[in-house]
Amino acid sequence: MIKKLLLVAIAIGALSACAPPPPPPPPVPKVDTAADEAKLKADLSRWFDDYKAGNAEALAAQYADDGVLMPPNVPASTGRAAIAAFLAKDTANTKAAGLTLKNTAVTGVGVTGDLAWMSGTFAVVDAKGASVDVGKYLSVHRRTSGGWLYIRDTWNSDNPPPPPAPVKKGK
């Protein structure tokens, strides 16, 4: 009996070893994302225009209700109201300093379903057009019925941080 079971197991193993391999999975269809990428770039251009104009409400409208803005050297701003408040102050400070924020390049865009990301570089220039700062940004977007909204947005400078203020010695 054991010999018969052993022979059956060997036969099954030999037959399964001769079976053809399963077919490869079907190729993933290539999705044309050119229109979405163009829309994201147009929205970015509008973002920089609204920033230059100091239009914090229009800027905040480009963020999801639960969006998070993560600027350097300050806590994150979560939600449209907090984002609008931060951007109102930031655009006013930039304008008062005689500076302008400019997009210098989009270095990457990707779209997968209802999510997208974009990266690029920026410059801060003075009234004479001289660059006083350069850096990079990364944003994540969610598709909505009205287009694409920022769900995460962050940037930072390529310049080293300023040195710490000197310590005042007590008398």
mmCIF file with all atom_site columns, C-alpha atoms in Angstrom:
data_model
loop_
_atom_site.group_PDB
_atom_site.id
_atom_site.type_symbol
_atom_site.label_atom_id
_atom_site.label_alt_id
_atom_site.label_comp_id
_atom_site.label_asym_id
_atom_site.label_entity_id
_atom_site.label_seq_id
_atom_site.pdbx_PDB_ins_code
_atom_site.Cartn_x
_atom_site.Cartn_y
_atom_site.Cartn_z
_atom_site.occupancy
_atom_site.B_iso_or_equiv
_atom_site.pdbx_formal_charge
_atom_site.auth_seq_id
_atom_site.auth_comp_id
_atom_site.auth_asym_id
_atom_site.auth_atom_id
_atom_site.pdbx_PDB_model_num
ATOM 1   C CA . MET A 1 1   ? 0.000   0.000  0.000   1.00 0.00 ? 1   MET A CA 1
ATOM 2   C CA . ILE A 1 2   ? 2.789   2.413  0.879   1.00 0.00 ? 2   ILE A CA 1
ATOM 3   C CA . LYS A 1 3   ? 4.591   1.513  -2.342  1.00 0.00 ? 3   LYS A CA 1
ATOM 4   C CA . LYS A 1 4   ? 1.428   2.318  -4.356  1.00 0.00 ? 4   LYS A CA 1
ATOM 5   C CA . LEU A 1 5   ? 0.995   5.691  -2.636  1.00 0.00 ? 5   LEU A CA 1
ATOM 6   C CA . LEU A 1 6   ? 4.660   6.473  -3.214  1.00 0.00 ? 6   LEU A CA 1
ATOM 7   C CA . LEU A 1 7   ? 4.363   5.576  -6.898  1.00 0.00 ? 7   LEU A CA 1
ATOM 8   C CA . VAL A 1 8   ? 1.213   7.746  -7.249  1.00 0.00 ? 8   VAL A CA 1
ATOM 9   C CA . ALA A 1 9   ? 2.973   10.710 -5.575  1.00 0.00 ? 9   ALA A CA 1
ATOM 10  C CA . ILE A 1 10  ? 6.004   10.303 -7.855  1.00 0.00 ? 10  ILE A CA 1
ATOM 11  C CA . ALA A 1 11  ? 3.763   10.086 -10.916 1.00 0.00 ? 11  ALA A CA 1
ATOM 12  C CA . ILE A 1 12  ? 1.838   13.215 -9.922  1.00 0.00 ? 12  ILE A CA 1
ATOM 13  C CA . GLY A 1 13  ? 5.093   15.072 -9.286  1.00 0.00 ? 13  GLY A CA 1
ATOM 14  C CA . ALA A 1 14  ? 6.521   13.999 -12.625 1.00 0.00 ? 14  ALA A CA 1
ATOM 15  C CA . LEU A 1 15  ? 3.381   15.008 -14.503 1.00 0.00 ? 15  LEU A CA 1
ATOM 16  C CA . SER A 1 16  ? 3.191   18.426 -12.820 1.00 0.00 ? 16  SER A CA 1
ATOM 17  C CA . ALA A 1 17  ? 6.846   19.057 -13.620 1.00 0.00 ? 17  ALA A CA 1
ATOM 18  C CA . CYS A 1 18  ? 6.040   18.568 -17.299 1.00 0.00 ? 18  CYS A CA 1
ATOM 19  C CA . ALA A 1 19  ? 3.104   20.998 -17.257 1.00 0.00 ? 19  ALA A CA 1
ATOM 20  C CA . PRO A 1 20  ? 3.666   24.235 -19.185 1.00 0.00 ? 20  PRO A CA 1
ATOM 21  C CA . PRO A 1 21  ? 4.281   27.369 -17.089 1.00 0.00 ? 21  PRO A CA 1
ATOM 22  C CA . PRO A 1 22  ? 1.299   29.643 -16.525 1.00 0.00 ? 22  PRO A CA 1
ATOM 23  C CA . PRO A 1 23  ? 0.909   32.435 -19.072 1.00 0.00 ? 23  PRO A CA 1
ATOM 24  C CA . PRO A 1 24  ? 2.404   35.815 -18.139 1.00 0.00 ? 24  PRO A CA 1
ATOM 25  C CA . PRO A 1 25  ? -0.018  38.398 -16.760 1.00 0.00 ? 25  PRO A CA 1
ATOM 26  C CA . PRO A 1 26  ? -1.531  40.699 -19.367 1.00 0.00 ? 26  PRO A CA 1
ATOM 27  C CA . PRO A 1 27  ? 0.408   43.943 -19.876 1.00 0.00 ? 27  PRO A CA 1
ATOM 28  C CA . VAL A 1 28  ? -0.769  46.945 -17.924 1.00 0.00 ? 28  VAL A CA 1
ATOM 29  C CA . PRO A 1 29  ? -2.339  49.331 -20.423 1.00 0.00 ? 29  PRO A CA 1
ATOM 30  C CA . LYS A 1 30  ? -0.465  52.599 -20.909 1.00 0.00 ? 30  LYS A CA 1
ATOM 31  C CA . VAL A 1 31  ? -2.630  55.471 -19.728 1.00 0.00 ? 31  VAL A CA 1
ATOM 32  C CA . ASP A 1 32  ? -2.220  58.805 -21.462 1.00 0.00 ? 32  ASP A CA 1
ATOM 33  C CA . THR A 1 33  ? -1.676  61.321 -18.656 1.00 0.00 ? 33  THR A CA 1
ATOM 34  C CA . ALA A 1 34  ? -0.605  64.240 -20.863 1.00 0.00 ? 34  ALA A CA 1
ATOM 35  C CA . ALA A 1 35  ? -3.836  66.206 -20.304 1.00 0.00 ? 35  ALA A CA 1
ATOM 36  C CA . ASP A 1 36  ? -3.621  65.746 -16.523 1.00 0.00 ? 36  ASP A CA 1
ATOM 37  C CA . GLU A 1 37  ? 0.039   66.766 -16.505 1.00 0.00 ? 37  GLU A CA 1
ATOM 38  C CA . ALA A 1 38  ? -0.754  69.867 -18.562 1.00 0.00 ? 38  ALA A CA 1
ATOM 39  C CA . LYS A 1 39  ? -3.574  70.778 -16.128 1.00 0.00 ? 39  LYS A CA 1
ATOM 40  C CA . LEU A 1 40  ? -1.261  70.362 -13.132 1.00 0.00 ? 40  LEU A CA 1
ATOM 41  C CA . LYS A 1 41  ? 1.331   72.642 -14.759 1.00 0.00 ? 41  LYS A CA 1
ATOM 42  C CA . ALA A 1 42  ? -1.339  75.244 -15.588 1.00 0.00 ? 42  ALA A CA 1
ATOM 43  C CA . ASP A 1 43  ? -2.557  75.111 -11.970 1.00 0.00 ? 43  ASP A CA 1
ATOM 44  C CA . LEU A 1 44  ? 1.028   75.643 -10.807 1.00 0.00 ? 44  LEU A CA 1
ATOM 45  C CA . SER A 1 45  ? 1.337   78.710 -13.002 1.00 0.00 ? 45  SER A CA 1
ATOM 46  C CA . ARG A 1 46  ? -1.912  80.033 -11.508 1.00 0.00 ? 46  ARG A CA 1
ATOM 47  C CA . TRP A 1 47  ? -0.521  79.327 -7.999  1.00 0.00 ? 47  TRP A CA 1
ATOM 48  C CA . PHE A 1 48  ? 2.548   81.500 -8.665  1.00 0.00 ? 48  PHE A CA 1
ATOM 49  C CA . ASP A 1 49  ? 0.363   84.246 -10.206 1.00 0.00 ? 49  ASP A CA 1
ATOM 50  C CA . ASP A 1 50  ? -1.949  84.228 -7.164  1.00 0.00 ? 50  ASP A CA 1
ATOM 51  C CA . TYR A 1 51  ? 1.058   84.281 -4.821  1.00 0.00 ? 51  TYR A CA 1
ATOM 52  C CA . LYS A 1 52  ? 2.528   87.300 -6.620  1.00 0.00 ? 52  LYS A CA 1
ATOM 53  C CA . ALA A 1 53  ? -0.866  89.052 -6.419  1.00 0.00 ? 53  ALA A CA 1
ATOM 54  C CA . GLY A 1 54  ? -1.128  88.264 -2.698  1.00 0.00 ? 54  GLY A CA 1
ATOM 55  C CA . ASN A 1 55  ? -4.443  86.491 -3.267  1.00 0.00 ? 55  ASN A CA 1
ATOM 56  C CA . ALA A 1 56  ? -4.392  84.100 -0.310  1.00 0.00 ? 56  ALA A CA 1
ATOM 57  C CA . GLU A 1 57  ? -8.033  83.058 -0.740  1.00 0.00 ? 57  GLU A CA 1
ATOM 58  C CA . ALA A 1 58  ? -7.445  82.005 -4.363  1.00 0.00 ? 58  ALA A CA 1
ATOM 59  C CA . LEU A 1 59  ? -4.300  80.177 -3.292  1.00 0.00 ? 59  LEU A CA 1
ATOM 60  C CA . ALA A 1 60  ? -6.099  78.342 -0.481  1.00 0.00 ? 60  ALA A CA 1
ATOM 61  C CA . ALA A 1 61  ? -8.897  77.344 -2.891  1.00 0.00 ? 61  ALA A CA 1
ATOM 62  C CA . GLN A 1 62  ? -6.317  75.243 -4.736  1.00 0.00 ? 62  GLN A CA 1
ATOM 63  C CA . TYR A 1 63  ? -5.894  73.035 -1.641  1.00 0.00 ? 63  TYR A CA 1
ATOM 64  C CA . ALA A 1 64  ? -8.160  70.205 -0.484  1.00 0.00 ? 64  ALA A CA 1
ATOM 65  C CA . ASP A 1 65  ? -10.207 70.849 2.650   1.00 0.00 ? 65  ASP A CA 1
ATOM 66  C CA . ASP A 1 66  ? -7.828  68.506 4.488   1.00 0.00 ? 66  ASP A CA 1
ATOM 67  C CA . GLY A 1 67  ? -4.712  69.726 2.646   1.00 0.00 ? 67  GLY A CA 1
ATOM 68  C CA . VAL A 1 68  ? -1.443  70.286 4.484   1.00 0.00 ? 68  VAL A CA 1
ATOM 69  C CA . LEU A 1 69  ? 1.028   73.051 3.667   1.00 0.00 ? 69  LEU A CA 1
ATOM 70  C CA . MET A 1 70  ? 4.523   72.344 5.027   1.00 0.00 ? 70  MET A CA 1
ATOM 71  C CA . PRO A 1 71  ? 6.691   75.461 4.599   1.00 0.00 ? 71  PRO A CA 1
ATOM 72  C CA . PRO A 1 72  ? 10.218  75.546 5.982   1.00 0.00 ? 72  PRO A CA 1
ATOM 73  C CA . ASN A 1 73  ? 11.011  76.728 9.498   1.00 0.00 ? 73  ASN A CA 1
ATOM 74  C CA . VAL A 1 74  ? 7.381   76.914 10.706  1.00 0.00 ? 74  VAL A CA 1
ATOM 75  C CA . PRO A 1 75  ? 4.754   74.374 11.779  1.00 0.00 ? 75  PRO A CA 1
ATOM 76  C CA . ALA A 1 76  ? 2.560   72.827 9.092   1.00 0.00 ? 76  ALA A CA 1
ATOM 77  C CA . SER A 1 77  ? -0.754  74.494 8.240   1.00 0.00 ? 77  SER A CA 1
ATOM 78  C CA . THR A 1 78  ? -3.630  72.023 7.978   1.00 0.00 ? 78  THR A CA 1
ATOM 79  C CA . GLY A 1 79  ? -6.921  72.868 6.256   1.00 0.00 ? 79  GLY A CA 1
ATOM 80  C CA . ARG A 1 80  ? -7.869  75.706 3.937   1.00 0.00 ? 80  ARG A CA 1
ATOM 81  C CA . ALA A 1 81  ? -8.389  78.332 6.649   1.00 0.00 ? 81  ALA A CA 1
ATOM 82  C CA . ALA A 1 82  ? -4.941  77.741 8.166   1.00 0.00 ? 82  ALA A CA 1
ATOM 83  C CA . ILE A 1 83  ? -3.345  77.609 4.712   1.00 0.00 ? 83  ILE A CA 1
ATOM 84  C CA . ALA A 1 84  ? -5.040  80.901 3.725   1.00 0.00 ? 84  ALA A CA 1
ATOM 85  C CA . ALA A 1 85  ? -3.850  82.560 6.942   1.00 0.00 ? 85  ALA A CA 1
ATOM 86  C CA . PHE A 1 86  ? -0.253  81.421 6.426   1.00 0.00 ? 86  PHE A CA 1
ATOM 87  C CA . LEU A 1 87  ? -0.210  82.435 2.748   1.00 0.00 ? 87  LEU A CA 1
ATOM 88  C CA . ALA A 1 88  ? -1.775  85.844 3.467   1.00 0.00 ? 88  ALA A CA 1
ATOM 89  C CA . LYS A 1 89  ? 1.044   86.616 5.893   1.00 0.00 ? 89  LYS A CA 1
ATOM 90  C CA . ASP A 1 90  ? 3.748   85.064 3.705   1.00 0.00 ? 90  ASP A CA 1
ATOM 91  C CA . THR A 1 91  ? 2.721   86.882 0.513   1.00 0.00 ? 91  THR A CA 1
ATOM 92  C CA . ALA A 1 92  ? 2.476   90.188 2.404   1.00 0.00 ? 92  ALA A CA 1
ATOM 93  C CA . ASN A 1 93  ? 5.949   89.721 3.908   1.00 0.00 ? 93  ASN A CA 1
ATOM 94  C CA . THR A 1 94  ? 7.398   88.815 0.508   1.00 0.00 ? 94  THR A CA 1
ATOM 95  C CA . LYS A 1 95  ? 5.842   91.892 -1.126  1.00 0.00 ? 95  LYS A CA 1
ATOM 96  C CA . ALA A 1 96  ? 6.911   94.202 1.741   1.00 0.00 ? 96  ALA A CA 1
ATOM 97  C CA . ALA A 1 97  ? 10.498  92.992 1.346   1.00 0.00 ? 97  ALA A CA 1
ATOM 98  C CA . GLY A 1 98  ? 10.383  93.878 -2.358  1.00 0.00 ? 98  GLY A CA 1
ATOM 99  C CA . LEU A 1 99  ? 10.774  90.252 -3.374  1.00 0.00 ? 99  LEU A CA 1
ATOM 100 C CA . THR A 1 100 ? 9.068   88.076 -5.989  1.00 0.00 ? 100 THR A CA 1
ATOM 101 C CA . LEU A 1 101 ? 8.674   84.294 -6.005  1.00 0.00 ? 101 LEU A CA 1
ATOM 102 C CA . LYS A 1 102 ? 9.210   82.681 -9.415  1.00 0.00 ? 102 LYS A CA 1
ATOM 103 C CA . ASN A 1 103 ? 8.871   79.137 -10.684 1.00 0.00 ? 103 ASN A CA 1
ATOM 104 C CA . THR A 1 104 ? 12.108  78.272 -12.502 1.00 0.00 ? 104 THR A CA 1
ATOM 105 C CA . ALA A 1 105 ? 11.410  74.702 -13.648 1.00 0.00 ? 105 ALA A CA 1
ATOM 106 C CA . VAL A 1 106 ? 9.066   71.769 -13.311 1.00 0.00 ? 106 VAL A CA 1
ATOM 107 C CA . THR A 1 107 ? 11.425  68.844 -12.815 1.00 0.00 ? 107 THR A CA 1
ATOM 108 C CA . GLY A 1 108 ? 8.854   66.062 -12.703 1.00 0.00 ? 108 GLY A CA 1
ATOM 109 C CA . VAL A 1 109 ? 5.154   65.248 -12.876 1.00 0.00 ? 109 VAL A CA 1
ATOM 110 C CA . GLY A 1 110 ? 3.453   61.908 -12.324 1.00 0.00 ? 110 GLY A CA 1
ATOM 111 C CA . VAL A 1 111 ? -0.177  60.844 -12.442 1.00 0.00 ? 111 VAL A CA 1
ATOM 112 C CA . THR A 1 112 ? -1.568  57.554 -11.174 1.00 0.00 ? 112 THR A CA 1
ATOM 113 C CA . GLY A 1 113 ? -5.338  57.296 -11.069 1.00 0.00 ? 113 GLY A CA 1
ATOM 114 C CA . ASP A 1 114 ? -6.687  60.039 -8.811  1.00 0.00 ? 114 ASP A CA 1
ATOM 115 C CA . LEU A 1 115 ? -3.302  60.976 -7.325  1.00 0.00 ? 115 LEU A CA 1
ATOM 116 C CA . ALA A 1 116 ? -0.508  63.053 -8.814  1.00 0.00 ? 116 ALA A CA 1
ATOM 117 C CA . TRP A 1 117 ? 2.783   64.596 -7.755  1.00 0.00 ? 117 TRP A CA 1
ATOM 118 C CA . MET A 1 118 ? 4.865   67.449 -9.072  1.00 0.00 ? 118 MET A CA 1
ATOM 119 C CA . SER A 1 119 ? 8.380   68.657 -8.298  1.00 0.00 ? 119 SER A CA 1
ATOM 120 C CA . GLY A 1 120 ? 10.332  71.673 -9.405  1.00 0.00 ? 120 GLY A CA 1
ATOM 121 C CA . THR A 1 121 ? 12.566  74.573 -8.552  1.00 0.00 ? 121 THR A CA 1
ATOM 122 C CA . PHE A 1 122 ? 11.941  78.199 -7.617  1.00 0.00 ? 122 PHE A CA 1
ATOM 123 C CA . ALA A 1 123 ? 13.803  81.446 -7.137  1.00 0.00 ? 123 ALA A CA 1
ATOM 124 C CA . VAL A 1 124 ? 13.172  84.458 -4.947  1.00 0.00 ? 124 VAL A CA 1
ATOM 125 C CA . VAL A 1 125 ? 14.320  87.615 -6.711  1.00 0.00 ? 125 VAL A CA 1
ATOM 126 C CA . ASP A 1 126 ? 14.684  91.200 -5.546  1.00 0.00 ? 126 ASP A CA 1
ATOM 127 C CA . ALA A 1 127 ? 13.419  94.341 -7.300  1.00 0.00 ? 127 ALA A CA 1
ATOM 128 C CA . LYS A 1 128 ? 16.546  94.424 -9.489  1.00 0.00 ? 128 LYS A CA 1
ATOM 129 C CA . GLY A 1 129 ? 15.978  90.828 -10.614 1.00 0.00 ? 129 GLY A CA 1
ATOM 130 C CA . ALA A 1 130 ? 18.859  89.407 -8.597  1.00 0.00 ? 130 ALA A CA 1
ATOM 131 C CA . SER A 1 131 ? 18.259  85.983 -7.076  1.00 0.00 ? 131 SER A CA 1
ATOM 132 C CA . VAL A 1 132 ? 18.329  86.074 -3.269  1.00 0.00 ? 132 VAL A CA 1
ATOM 133 C CA . ASP A 1 133 ? 17.230  82.467 -2.765  1.00 0.00 ? 133 ASP A CA 1
ATOM 134 C CA . VAL A 1 134 ? 16.681  79.302 -4.788  1.00 0.00 ? 134 VAL A CA 1
ATOM 135 C CA . GLY A 1 135 ? 15.124  76.027 -3.787  1.00 0.00 ? 135 GLY A CA 1
ATOM 136 C CA . LYS A 1 136 ? 12.874  73.155 -4.692  1.00 0.00 ? 136 LYS A CA 1
ATOM 137 C CA . TYR A 1 137 ? 9.303   72.026 -4.070  1.00 0.00 ? 137 TYR A CA 1
ATOM 138 C CA . LEU A 1 138 ? 7.263   68.835 -4.032  1.00 0.00 ? 138 LEU A CA 1
ATOM 139 C CA . SER A 1 139 ? 3.489   68.618 -4.064  1.00 0.00 ? 139 SER A CA 1
ATOM 140 C CA . VAL A 1 140 ? 0.933   65.815 -4.012  1.00 0.00 ? 140 VAL A CA 1
ATOM 141 C CA . HIS A 1 141 ? -2.494  66.311 -5.595  1.00 0.00 ? 141 HIS A CA 1
ATOM 142 C CA . ARG A 1 142 ? -5.888  64.564 -5.555  1.00 0.00 ? 142 ARG A CA 1
ATOM 143 C CA . ARG A 1 143 ? -8.271  64.569 -8.504  1.00 0.00 ? 143 ARG A CA 1
ATOM 144 C CA . THR A 1 144 ? -11.694 66.045 -7.778  1.00 0.00 ? 144 THR A CA 1
ATOM 145 C CA . SER A 1 145 ? -14.662 66.776 -9.990  1.00 0.00 ? 145 SER A CA 1
ATOM 146 C CA . GLY A 1 146 ? -13.253 70.287 -10.430 1.00 0.00 ? 146 GLY A CA 1
ATOM 147 C CA . GLY A 1 147 ? -9.690  69.285 -11.304 1.00 0.00 ? 147 GLY A CA 1
ATOM 148 C CA . TRP A 1 148 ? -6.679  68.741 -9.073  1.00 0.00 ? 148 TRP A CA 1
ATOM 149 C CA . LEU A 1 149 ? -6.259  69.967 -5.482  1.00 0.00 ? 149 LEU A CA 1
ATOM 150 C CA . TYR A 1 150 ? -3.099  70.045 -3.401  1.00 0.00 ? 150 TYR A CA 1
ATOM 151 C CA . ILE A 1 151 ? -3.210  67.550 -0.535  1.00 0.00 ? 151 ILE A CA 1
ATOM 152 C CA . ARG A 1 152 ? 0.425   68.025 0.511   1.00 0.00 ? 152 ARG A CA 1
ATOM 153 C CA . ASP A 1 153 ? 2.740   70.889 -0.417  1.00 0.00 ? 153 ASP A CA 1
ATOM 154 C CA . THR A 1 154 ? 6.278   71.551 0.769   1.00 0.00 ? 154 THR A CA 1
ATOM 155 C CA . TRP A 1 155 ? 9.399   73.430 -0.292  1.00 0.00 ? 155 TRP A CA 1
ATOM 156 C CA . ASN A 1 156 ? 12.821  74.364 1.000   1.00 0.00 ? 156 ASN A CA 1
ATOM 157 C CA . SER A 1 157 ? 15.792  76.530 0.195   1.00 0.00 ? 157 SER A CA 1
ATOM 158 C CA . ASP A 1 158 ? 19.045  75.343 -1.307  1.00 0.00 ? 158 ASP A CA 1
ATOM 159 C CA . ASN A 1 159 ? 20.859  78.023 0.725   1.00 0.00 ? 159 ASN A CA 1
ATOM 160 C CA . PRO A 1 160 ? 22.366  77.067 4.075   1.00 0.00 ? 160 PRO A CA 1
ATOM 161 C CA . PRO A 1 161 ? 20.458  78.285 7.116   1.00 0.00 ? 161 PRO A CA 1
ATOM 162 C CA . PRO A 1 162 ? 21.596  81.603 8.571   1.00 0.00 ? 162 PRO A CA 1
ATOM 163 C CA . PRO A 1 163 ? 24.008  81.427 11.492  1.00 0.00 ? 163 PRO A CA 1
ATOM 164 C CA . PRO A 1 164 ? 22.447  81.600 14.939  1.00 0.00 ? 164 PRO A CA 1
ATOM 165 C CA . ALA A 1 165 ? 22.114  85.000 16.538  1.00 0.00 ? 165 ALA A CA 1
ATOM 166 C CA . PRO A 1 166 ? 24.996  85.837 18.864  1.00 0.00 ? 166 PRO A CA 1
ATOM 167 C CA . VAL A 1 167 ? 24.383  85.051 22.510  1.00 0.00 ? 167 VAL A CA 1
ATOM 168 C CA . LYS A 1 168 ? 24.097  88.187 24.634  1.00 0.00 ? 168 LYS A CA 1
ATOM 169 C CA . LYS A 1 169 ? 26.297  88.060 27.697  1.00 0.00 ? 169 LYS A CA 1
ATOM 170 C CA . GLY A 1 170 ? 24.720  89.154 30.968  1.00 0.00 ? 170 GLY A CA 1
ATOM 171 C CA . LYS A 1 171 ? 26.160  91.968 33.091  1.00 0.00 ? 171 LYS A CA 1
#
